[in-house]
mmCIF file of C-alpha atoms and ligand atoms in Angstrom:
data_model
loop_
_atom_site.group_PDB
_atom_site.id
_atom_site.type_symbol
_atom_site.label_atom_id
_atom_site.label_comp_id
_atom_site.label_asym_id
_atom_site.label_seq_id
_atom_site.Cartn_x
_atom_site.Cartn_y
_atom_site.Cartn_z
ATOM 1 C CA MET A 1 44.929 76.577 37.684
ATOM 2 C CA GLU A 2 42.728 79.155 36.151
ATOM 3 C CA GLN A 3 42.354 78.964 32.443
ATOM 4 C CA THR A 4 42.784 82.124 30.464
ATOM 5 C CA GLN A 5 39.955 82.493 28.058
ATOM 6 C CA ALA A 6 41.090 83.449 24.580
ATOM 7 C CA LYS A 7 39.316 86.501 23.231
ATOM 8 C CA GLN A 8 36.289 85.061 21.490
ATOM 9 C CA GLU A 9 35.657 85.922 17.893
ATOM 10 C CA PRO A 10 31.954 85.818 17.101
ATOM 11 C CA VAL A 11 31.169 82.487 15.452
ATOM 12 C CA ARG A 12 30.499 82.800 11.706
ATOM 13 C CA LEU A 13 27.775 80.192 11.347
ATOM 14 C CA MET A 14 28.144 79.977 7.579
ATOM 15 C CA ASP A 15 31.756 78.781 7.921
ATOM 16 C CA LEU A 16 30.368 75.628 9.509
ATOM 17 C CA SER A 17 28.242 74.597 6.549
ATOM 18 C CA HIS A 18 29.236 72.911 3.285
ATOM 19 C CA GLY A 19 26.494 74.653 1.295
ATOM 20 C CA SER A 20 24.252 77.411 2.527
ATOM 21 C CA GLY A 21 20.488 77.608 2.774
ATOM 22 C CA CYS A 22 18.527 76.027 -0.067
ATOM 23 C CA GLY A 23 21.922 75.641 -1.819
ATOM 24 C CA CYS A 24 22.511 72.526 0.324
ATOM 25 C CA LYS A 25 19.543 70.734 -1.245
ATOM 26 C CA ILE A 26 20.021 67.558 -3.240
ATOM 27 C CA GLY A 27 19.845 68.591 -6.914
ATOM 28 C CA PRO A 28 16.499 68.314 -8.727
ATOM 29 C CA GLY A 29 17.800 65.766 -11.251
ATOM 30 C CA ASP A 30 19.330 63.545 -8.559
ATOM 31 C CA LEU A 31 16.223 63.716 -6.412
ATOM 32 C CA HIS A 32 13.969 62.773 -9.315
ATOM 33 C CA GLU A 33 16.147 59.755 -10.104
ATOM 34 C CA ILE A 34 16.253 58.573 -6.483
ATOM 35 C CA LEU A 35 12.485 58.910 -6.009
ATOM 36 C CA GLY A 36 11.880 57.232 -9.377
ATOM 37 C CA SER A 37 14.059 54.264 -8.409
ATOM 38 C CA ILE A 38 11.735 53.252 -5.572
ATOM 39 C CA GLY A 39 8.591 53.672 -7.691
ATOM 40 C CA HIS A 40 6.441 54.919 -4.822
ATOM 41 C CA SER A 41 2.989 56.081 -5.823
ATOM 42 C CA ILE A 42 0.293 57.406 -3.522
ATOM 43 C CA THR A 43 -3.057 55.592 -3.585
ATOM 44 C CA ASP A 44 -4.946 57.232 -0.668
ATOM 45 C CA PRO A 45 -7.827 59.192 -2.268
ATOM 46 C CA ARG A 46 -7.729 61.770 0.530
ATOM 47 C CA VAL A 47 -4.362 62.974 -0.784
ATOM 48 C CA LEU A 48 -5.314 65.873 -3.048
ATOM 49 C CA VAL A 49 -1.707 66.892 -3.810
ATOM 50 C CA GLY A 50 1.062 64.322 -3.415
ATOM 51 C CA ASN A 51 4.694 64.124 -4.465
ATOM 52 C CA ASP A 52 4.206 63.183 -8.122
ATOM 53 C CA THR A 53 4.182 66.734 -9.482
ATOM 54 C CA GLY A 54 6.967 68.148 -7.307
ATOM 55 C CA ASP A 55 4.534 70.588 -5.751
ATOM 56 C CA ASP A 56 5.517 72.770 -2.787
ATOM 57 C CA ALA A 57 3.467 70.983 -0.170
ATOM 58 C CA ALA A 58 1.192 67.970 0.180
ATOM 59 C CA VAL A 59 -2.530 68.567 0.669
ATOM 60 C CA VAL A 60 -4.715 66.030 2.466
ATOM 61 C CA LYS A 61 -8.496 66.319 2.660
ATOM 62 C CA VAL A 62 -10.044 66.173 6.137
ATOM 63 C CA ARG A 63 -13.626 67.241 5.352
ATOM 64 C CA ASP A 64 -15.431 68.668 2.314
ATOM 65 C CA ASP A 65 -14.531 72.174 3.502
ATOM 66 C CA LEU A 66 -11.107 71.514 5.046
ATOM 67 C CA ALA A 67 -7.750 70.131 3.949
ATOM 68 C CA LEU A 68 -4.337 70.133 5.631
ATOM 69 C CA VAL A 69 -1.264 71.513 3.862
ATOM 70 C CA GLN A 70 1.880 69.651 4.997
ATOM 71 C CA THR A 71 5.469 70.604 4.307
ATOM 72 C CA THR A 72 8.948 70.639 5.798
ATOM 73 C CA ASP A 73 12.180 72.410 4.993
ATOM 74 C CA PHE A 74 15.447 72.675 6.903
ATOM 75 C CA PHE A 75 18.985 73.626 5.963
ATOM 76 C CA THR A 76 22.443 74.763 6.984
ATOM 77 C CA PRO A 77 23.151 78.388 8.024
ATOM 78 C CA ILE A 78 22.445 80.981 5.351
ATOM 79 C CA MET A 79 23.269 83.909 7.658
ATOM 80 C CA ASN A 80 26.123 84.227 10.159
ATOM 81 C CA ASP A 81 23.868 85.701 12.812
ATOM 82 C CA PRO A 82 21.947 82.887 14.583
ATOM 83 C CA TYR A 83 18.799 84.944 15.260
ATOM 84 C CA ARG A 84 18.628 85.940 11.600
ATOM 85 C CA PHE A 85 19.321 82.378 10.435
ATOM 86 C CA GLY A 86 16.397 81.183 12.574
ATOM 87 C CA GLN A 87 14.075 83.763 11.039
ATOM 88 C CA VAL A 88 15.092 82.945 7.456
ATOM 89 C CA ALA A 89 14.808 79.178 7.964
ATOM 90 C CA ALA A 90 11.317 79.598 9.419
ATOM 91 C CA ALA A 91 10.150 82.001 6.686
ATOM 92 C CA ASN A 92 11.474 79.549 4.090
ATOM 93 C CA ALA A 93 9.657 76.556 5.589
ATOM 94 C CA LEU A 94 6.388 78.507 5.908
ATOM 95 C CA SER A 95 6.700 79.580 2.292
ATOM 96 C CA ASP A 96 5.620 76.225 0.854
ATOM 97 C CA VAL A 97 2.257 76.554 2.651
ATOM 98 C CA TYR A 98 1.830 80.077 1.285
ATOM 99 C CA ALA A 99 2.834 78.933 -2.229
ATOM 100 C CA MET A 100 -0.261 76.680 -2.289
ATOM 101 C CA ALA A 101 -2.366 79.645 -1.052
ATOM 102 C CA GLY A 102 -2.706 77.938 2.342
ATOM 103 C CA THR A 103 -2.820 79.430 5.837
ATOM 104 C CA PRO A 104 -0.283 78.200 8.426
ATOM 105 C CA LEU A 105 -1.768 76.495 11.505
ATOM 106 C CA CYS A 106 1.218 75.303 13.579
ATOM 107 C CA ALA A 107 4.824 74.142 13.191
ATOM 108 C CA LEU A 108 7.414 71.765 14.650
ATOM 109 C CA SER A 109 11.093 72.673 14.703
ATOM 110 C CA LEU A 110 13.846 70.466 13.248
ATOM 111 C CA VAL A 111 17.231 71.100 14.827
ATOM 112 C CA ALA A 112 20.753 69.731 14.292
ATOM 113 C CA PHE A 113 23.452 71.288 16.442
ATOM 114 C CA PRO A 114 26.991 70.468 17.685
ATOM 115 C CA VAL A 115 26.093 70.768 21.396
ATOM 116 C CA ASP A 116 29.652 70.159 22.607
ATOM 117 C CA ARG A 117 31.402 72.386 20.104
ATOM 118 C CA LEU A 118 29.233 75.494 19.929
ATOM 119 C CA ASP A 119 27.859 77.666 22.684
ATOM 120 C CA ARG A 120 24.272 76.755 23.488
ATOM 121 C CA SER A 121 23.284 80.417 23.416
ATOM 122 C CA ILE A 122 23.725 80.220 19.623
ATOM 123 C CA LEU A 123 21.069 77.514 19.395
ATOM 124 C CA ALA A 124 18.831 79.542 21.704
ATOM 125 C CA GLU A 125 19.117 82.479 19.284
ATOM 126 C CA ILE A 126 18.349 80.287 16.248
ATOM 127 C CA LEU A 127 15.216 79.001 17.998
ATOM 128 C CA ARG A 128 14.193 82.497 19.080
ATOM 129 C CA GLY A 129 14.436 83.594 15.426
ATOM 130 C CA GLY A 130 12.201 80.689 14.406
ATOM 131 C CA ILE A 131 9.647 81.373 17.144
ATOM 132 C CA ASP A 132 9.461 85.085 16.338
ATOM 133 C CA LYS A 133 9.014 84.445 12.619
ATOM 134 C CA ALA A 134 6.325 81.822 13.278
ATOM 135 C CA ARG A 135 4.488 84.344 15.484
ATOM 136 C CA GLU A 136 4.700 86.907 12.710
ATOM 137 C CA ALA A 137 2.923 84.276 10.595
ATOM 138 C CA GLY A 138 0.295 83.995 13.332
ATOM 139 C CA ILE A 139 1.287 80.529 14.571
ATOM 140 C CA GLU A 140 3.277 78.835 17.346
ATOM 141 C CA ILE A 141 6.093 76.303 17.159
ATOM 142 C CA VAL A 142 4.412 73.602 19.220
ATOM 143 C CA GLY A 143 7.260 71.081 19.495
ATOM 144 C CA GLY A 144 10.035 69.546 17.462
ATOM 145 C CA HIS A 145 13.014 67.246 17.320
ATOM 146 C CA SER A 146 16.741 67.883 17.758
ATOM 147 C CA ILE A 147 19.887 65.866 17.093
ATOM 148 C CA ASP A 148 23.580 66.336 17.866
ATOM 149 C CA ASP A 149 25.302 66.991 14.533
ATOM 150 C CA ALA A 150 28.654 68.463 13.444
ATOM 151 C CA GLU A 151 26.897 70.872 11.107
ATOM 152 C CA PRO A 152 24.123 73.124 12.432
ATOM 153 C CA LYS A 153 20.796 72.844 10.614
ATOM 154 C CA PHE A 154 17.426 74.360 11.311
ATOM 155 C CA GLY A 155 13.971 74.363 9.830
ATOM 156 C CA LEU A 156 10.322 73.602 10.419
ATOM 157 C CA ALA A 157 7.672 71.057 9.589
ATOM 158 C CA VAL A 158 4.614 73.207 8.970
ATOM 159 C CA THR A 159 0.936 72.328 8.940
ATOM 160 C CA GLY A 160 -1.465 74.684 7.244
ATOM 161 C CA THR A 161 -5.124 74.685 6.301
ATOM 162 C CA ILE A 162 -6.881 75.304 3.018
ATOM 163 C CA HIS A 163 -10.309 74.806 1.453
ATOM 164 C CA PRO A 164 -10.069 71.709 -0.784
ATOM 165 C CA ASP A 165 -11.543 73.706 -3.700
ATOM 166 C CA ARG A 166 -9.110 76.624 -3.375
ATOM 167 C CA ILE A 167 -5.716 74.968 -3.724
ATOM 168 C CA VAL A 168 -3.185 76.680 -5.997
ATOM 169 C CA ARG A 169 -0.977 73.992 -7.527
ATOM 170 C CA ASN A 170 2.296 74.292 -9.432
ATOM 171 C CA ARG A 171 0.695 72.718 -12.532
ATOM 172 C CA GLY A 172 -2.140 74.378 -14.424
ATOM 173 C CA ALA A 173 -0.474 77.204 -16.358
ATOM 174 C CA LYS A 174 -2.306 78.226 -19.537
ATOM 175 C CA ALA A 175 -1.108 79.821 -22.761
ATOM 176 C CA GLY A 176 -1.464 83.590 -22.415
ATOM 177 C CA ASP A 177 -0.806 83.625 -18.648
ATOM 178 C CA VAL A 178 1.290 86.439 -17.251
ATOM 179 C CA LEU A 179 4.183 85.421 -14.968
ATOM 180 C CA ILE A 180 4.315 87.486 -11.783
ATOM 181 C CA LEU A 181 7.137 87.271 -9.214
ATOM 182 C CA THR A 182 6.803 88.579 -5.629
ATOM 183 C CA LYS A 183 10.429 88.961 -4.452
ATOM 184 C CA PRO A 184 13.652 90.121 -6.125
ATOM 185 C CA LEU A 185 16.190 87.485 -7.251
ATOM 186 C CA GLY A 186 19.890 87.260 -6.399
ATOM 187 C CA ALA A 187 19.866 85.848 -2.853
ATOM 188 C CA GLY A 188 22.265 83.066 -3.862
ATOM 189 C CA ILE A 189 24.782 85.556 -5.207
ATOM 190 C CA LEU A 190 24.534 87.855 -2.174
ATOM 191 C CA THR A 191 24.764 85.062 0.389
ATOM 192 C CA THR A 192 27.832 83.745 -1.445
ATOM 193 C CA ALA A 193 29.232 87.263 -1.058
ATOM 194 C CA VAL A 194 28.502 87.079 2.687
ATOM 195 C CA LYS A 195 30.357 83.787 2.839
ATOM 196 C CA ARG A 196 33.342 85.262 0.976
ATOM 197 C CA SER A 197 33.225 88.538 2.967
ATOM 198 C CA LEU A 198 32.618 90.527 -0.240
ATOM 199 C CA ILE A 199 29.326 92.064 0.841
ATOM 200 C CA SER A 200 28.508 95.609 1.935
ATOM 201 C CA PRO A 201 26.393 96.131 5.077
ATOM 202 C CA ASP A 202 23.557 97.546 2.938
ATOM 203 C CA GLN A 203 23.551 94.508 0.681
ATOM 204 C CA GLU A 204 23.653 92.155 3.648
ATOM 205 C CA GLU A 205 20.642 93.934 5.110
ATOM 206 C CA ALA A 206 18.811 93.737 1.784
ATOM 207 C CA VAL A 207 19.373 90.010 1.337
ATOM 208 C CA PHE A 208 18.357 89.321 4.932
ATOM 209 C CA ARG A 209 15.126 91.310 4.542
ATOM 210 C CA ASN A 210 14.456 89.497 1.289
ATOM 211 C CA MET A 211 14.873 86.009 2.759
ATOM 212 C CA ALA A 212 13.145 86.757 6.072
ATOM 213 C CA ALA A 213 10.039 88.247 4.434
ATOM 214 C CA LEU A 214 7.006 85.952 4.696
ATOM 215 C CA ASN A 215 5.139 85.064 1.511
ATOM 216 C CA ASP A 216 1.839 85.617 3.340
ATOM 217 C CA GLY A 217 0.936 88.610 1.155
ATOM 218 C CA ALA A 218 1.303 86.466 -1.969
ATOM 219 C CA ALA A 219 -0.908 83.771 -0.405
ATOM 220 C CA ARG A 220 -3.649 86.263 0.530
ATOM 221 C CA THR A 221 -3.504 87.691 -2.981
ATOM 222 C CA MET A 222 -3.903 84.238 -4.549
ATOM 223 C CA GLN A 223 -6.921 83.498 -2.345
ATOM 224 C CA ARG A 224 -8.539 86.801 -3.267
ATOM 225 C CA HIS A 225 -8.011 86.212 -7.011
ATOM 226 C CA TYR A 226 -8.356 82.438 -6.800
ATOM 227 C CA GLY A 227 -9.808 81.674 -10.249
ATOM 228 C CA ALA A 228 -7.280 83.907 -11.994
ATOM 229 C CA ILE A 229 -4.211 82.210 -10.518
ATOM 230 C CA HIS A 230 -3.749 79.144 -12.704
ATOM 231 C CA ALA A 231 -0.546 77.919 -11.025
ATOM 232 C CA ALA A 232 2.094 79.031 -8.545
ATOM 233 C CA THR A 233 5.246 77.921 -6.768
ATOM 234 C CA ASP A 234 7.849 79.580 -4.579
ATOM 235 C CA ILE A 235 11.351 80.116 -5.966
ATOM 236 C CA THR A 236 13.938 78.364 -3.803
ATOM 237 C CA GLY A 237 16.997 76.180 -4.350
ATOM 238 C CA PHE A 238 16.400 75.283 -8.011
ATOM 239 C CA GLY A 239 16.297 78.939 -9.071
ATOM 240 C CA LEU A 240 13.756 80.797 -11.237
ATOM 241 C CA THR A 241 14.170 78.543 -14.281
ATOM 242 C CA GLY A 242 14.355 75.287 -12.271
ATOM 243 C CA HIS A 243 11.044 75.972 -10.553
ATOM 244 C CA LEU A 244 9.482 77.333 -13.748
ATOM 245 C CA TYR A 245 10.489 74.114 -15.524
ATOM 246 C CA GLY A 246 8.750 72.209 -12.708
ATOM 247 C CA MET A 247 5.558 74.130 -13.534
ATOM 248 C CA LEU A 248 5.781 73.413 -17.276
ATOM 249 C CA LYS A 249 6.972 69.799 -17.296
ATOM 250 C CA GLY A 250 4.703 67.518 -19.249
ATOM 251 C CA SER A 251 2.893 70.474 -20.833
ATOM 252 C CA ARG A 252 3.059 71.911 -24.321
ATOM 253 C CA LEU A 253 3.853 75.352 -23.111
ATOM 254 C CA ARG A 254 6.682 77.797 -23.532
ATOM 255 C CA ALA A 255 7.641 80.473 -21.030
ATOM 256 C CA VAL A 256 9.307 83.706 -22.030
ATOM 257 C CA ILE A 257 11.234 85.581 -19.339
ATOM 258 C CA GLN A 258 12.124 89.234 -19.922
ATOM 259 C CA MET A 259 15.520 89.897 -18.316
ATOM 260 C CA ALA A 260 14.842 93.642 -18.152
ATOM 261 C CA ASP A 261 11.725 93.026 -16.021
ATOM 262 C CA LEU A 262 13.300 90.765 -13.390
ATOM 263 C CA PRO A 263 13.329 92.393 -9.943
ATOM 264 C CA LEU A 264 16.903 92.100 -8.611
ATOM 265 C CA LEU A 265 18.652 92.624 -5.284
ATOM 266 C CA PRO A 266 21.251 95.438 -5.253
ATOM 267 C CA GLY A 267 24.826 95.136 -6.516
ATOM 268 C CA LEU A 268 24.617 91.793 -8.300
ATOM 269 C CA ASP A 269 26.504 92.781 -11.452
ATOM 270 C CA ALA A 270 29.674 93.793 -9.584
ATOM 271 C CA LEU A 271 29.659 90.483 -7.716
ATOM 272 C CA ILE A 272 29.052 88.438 -10.866
ATOM 273 C CA ALA A 273 31.998 90.268 -12.485
ATOM 274 C CA GLN A 274 34.174 89.096 -9.572
ATOM 275 C CA GLY A 275 33.046 85.507 -10.095
ATOM 276 C CA CYS A 276 31.003 85.638 -6.889
ATOM 277 C CA TYR A 277 28.045 83.287 -7.344
ATOM 278 C CA PRO A 278 27.185 79.901 -5.882
ATOM 279 C CA GLY A 279 28.110 76.557 -7.454
ATOM 280 C CA GLY A 280 24.481 75.514 -7.033
ATOM 281 C CA GLY A 281 23.635 77.821 -9.935
ATOM 282 C CA ASN A 282 25.726 75.691 -12.316
ATOM 283 C CA ARG A 283 23.974 72.582 -11.071
ATOM 284 C CA ASN A 284 20.597 74.276 -11.650
ATOM 285 C CA TYR A 285 21.698 75.289 -15.141
ATOM 286 C CA ARG A 286 22.615 71.722 -16.077
ATOM 287 C CA TYR A 287 19.126 70.636 -14.969
ATOM 288 C CA VAL A 288 17.322 73.057 -17.318
ATOM 289 C CA GLN A 289 19.999 73.403 -20.018
ATOM 290 C CA SER A 290 18.127 71.276 -22.589
ATOM 291 C CA VAL A 291 14.968 73.439 -22.389
ATOM 292 C CA LEU A 292 16.631 76.836 -21.963
ATOM 293 C CA ARG A 293 17.102 79.236 -24.907
ATOM 294 C CA PHE A 294 18.864 82.568 -24.576
ATOM 295 C CA SER A 295 17.751 85.290 -26.985
ATOM 296 C CA VAL A 296 20.035 87.918 -25.468
ATOM 297 C CA ALA A 297 23.215 89.519 -26.795
ATOM 298 C CA GLU A 298 26.177 87.121 -26.651
ATOM 299 C CA ASP A 299 28.026 89.206 -24.030
ATOM 300 C CA MET A 300 24.915 89.268 -21.787
ATOM 301 C CA LYS A 301 24.371 85.524 -21.887
ATOM 302 C CA GLU A 302 26.584 84.590 -18.930
ATOM 303 C CA ARG A 303 24.956 87.228 -16.704
ATOM 304 C CA ALA A 304 21.480 86.054 -17.729
ATOM 305 C CA ARG A 305 22.376 82.418 -17.096
ATOM 306 C CA ILE A 306 23.716 83.162 -13.605
ATOM 307 C CA LEU A 307 20.677 85.244 -12.616
ATOM 308 C CA VAL A 308 17.930 82.937 -13.880
ATOM 309 C CA CYS A 309 19.635 79.869 -12.354
ATOM 310 C CA ASP A 310 20.639 81.512 -9.055
ATOM 311 C CA PRO A 311 19.467 79.305 -6.154
ATOM 312 C CA GLN A 312 17.185 81.320 -3.890
ATOM 313 C CA THR A 313 16.550 80.763 -0.225
ATOM 314 C CA SER A 314 13.052 81.722 0.869
ATOM 315 C CA GLY A 315 12.432 83.368 -2.502
ATOM 316 C CA GLY A 316 9.221 84.873 -3.813
ATOM 317 C CA VAL A 317 6.148 83.246 -5.291
ATOM 318 C CA LEU A 318 5.994 82.859 -9.083
ATOM 319 C CA MET A 319 2.383 82.929 -10.332
ATOM 320 C CA CYS A 320 0.814 82.127 -13.693
ATOM 321 C CA VAL A 321 -2.009 84.645 -13.872
ATOM 322 C CA ASP A 322 -4.892 85.067 -16.322
ATOM 323 C CA PRO A 323 -3.891 88.126 -18.392
ATOM 324 C CA VAL A 324 -7.309 89.751 -17.819
ATOM 325 C CA SER A 325 -6.625 89.845 -14.049
ATOM 326 C CA ALA A 326 -2.867 90.518 -14.053
ATOM 327 C CA ALA A 327 -3.162 94.233 -13.272
ATOM 328 C CA ASP A 328 -5.615 93.585 -10.395
ATOM 329 C CA VAL A 329 -3.355 90.875 -8.974
ATOM 330 C CA ILE A 330 -0.403 93.276 -9.034
ATOM 331 C CA THR A 331 -2.508 95.930 -7.265
ATOM 332 C CA THR A 332 -3.465 93.431 -4.540
ATOM 333 C CA LEU A 333 0.168 92.306 -4.150
ATOM 334 C CA CYS A 334 1.158 95.932 -3.619
ATOM 335 C CA GLU A 335 -1.646 96.371 -1.050
ATOM 336 C CA ASN A 336 -0.277 93.277 0.699
ATOM 337 C CA SER A 337 3.254 94.816 0.686
ATOM 338 C CA THR A 338 5.065 92.026 -1.136
ATOM 339 C CA LEU A 339 8.734 92.926 -1.792
ATOM 340 C CA ALA A 340 8.087 92.807 -5.538
ATOM 341 C CA ALA A 341 4.996 92.567 -7.733
ATOM 342 C CA ALA A 342 6.721 92.243 -11.070
ATOM 343 C CA ARG A 343 5.431 91.029 -14.407
ATOM 344 C CA VAL A 344 8.449 89.008 -15.540
ATOM 345 C CA GLY A 345 7.199 87.128 -18.590
ATOM 346 C CA GLU A 346 4.444 85.099 -20.127
ATOM 347 C CA ILE A 347 3.303 81.609 -21.039
ATOM 348 C CA MET A 348 2.684 80.587 -24.662
ATOM 349 C CA GLU A 349 1.853 77.498 -26.691
ATOM 350 C CA GLU A 350 4.799 75.333 -27.729
ATOM 351 C CA ALA A 351 4.206 72.438 -30.079
ATOM 352 C CA ASP A 352 7.459 70.677 -29.212
ATOM 353 C CA GLY A 353 7.064 70.535 -25.425
ATOM 354 C CA PRO A 354 8.212 72.870 -22.680
ATOM 355 C CA LEU A 355 10.779 75.490 -23.394
ATOM 356 C CA ILE A 356 12.034 78.469 -21.442
ATOM 357 C CA GLU A 357 13.206 81.417 -23.454
ATOM 358 C CA ILE A 358 15.231 84.196 -21.854
ATOM 359 C CA ARG A 359 14.933 87.516 -23.696
HETATM 360 CO CO1 CO B 401 8.563 75.370 -2.630
HETATM 361 CO CO1 CO B 402 10.576 73.929 0.033
#
């Protein structure tokens, strides 16, 4: 008997995931506790950047003029379209190499896919997205590993290179530094709107372009202005304030963020008004709550909280830049066509330990 094939609806990949993109990460507080409980500390002197400072990638010295930058990132679908999901996941994984001012060398793919439940052509499209994005970064995906899993996941393990004396770490901010951000915020809100079918085609295009954009221009800029970039990190699942807190922890510095200067994706306010934002933002808020101060009007507080805690996927690079060089750095970012080159705040002394003030 011939089986009649039901008319196939296109698969919405995001419906298959419990939390999308970097929003599926284990929370920063939880992760810290788990890692602390095993008390692992790195003793190999060749490790120039390890896991103790929560930096974006590890850096291991090979020779006096060469070090490897190692990182991996993978997550559940953040776009419904498999080709786009592949591109975003690859751009996101590459980003941690760029955030250290490194240059990608090669990558391995990490794949989880329900081979019996979903058409294999979907996986082929995810991989094609990853391969194309890696090529845009000038590298090849040279291998990988895949497992059968109910929930699709994709990402890369990336190896990059860097000169051991030109590493940009997440720690090192100085009082007086200007904070510069290289992509607009709001990807968590817009991808939640995709998930809830509340998004316009224009907005969906904007958030895709935002997440798929490589942070290579930011990396080239940091190399060019090396001495002036005191610290940097890329903004991903922990949101602007979560990652900023990671840069300030253990310091006696305060960061001031100017809400009016934050570059934002289109249409966020209407979505926030409808209650459309990801739960991961609340989790991020709880993580930074004790160091966060809002100096904004009472009725603007909720909006500010949601935006500065919004979990990003493949977000921009946040740099702490010597104020003397800030204008030149912004010019170079523009020459390198980063999606934003915005001065969003500054770093100041704080006698009582780190504090993030939202103005
Ligand atoms: Co990172
Ligand atoms: Co990462």
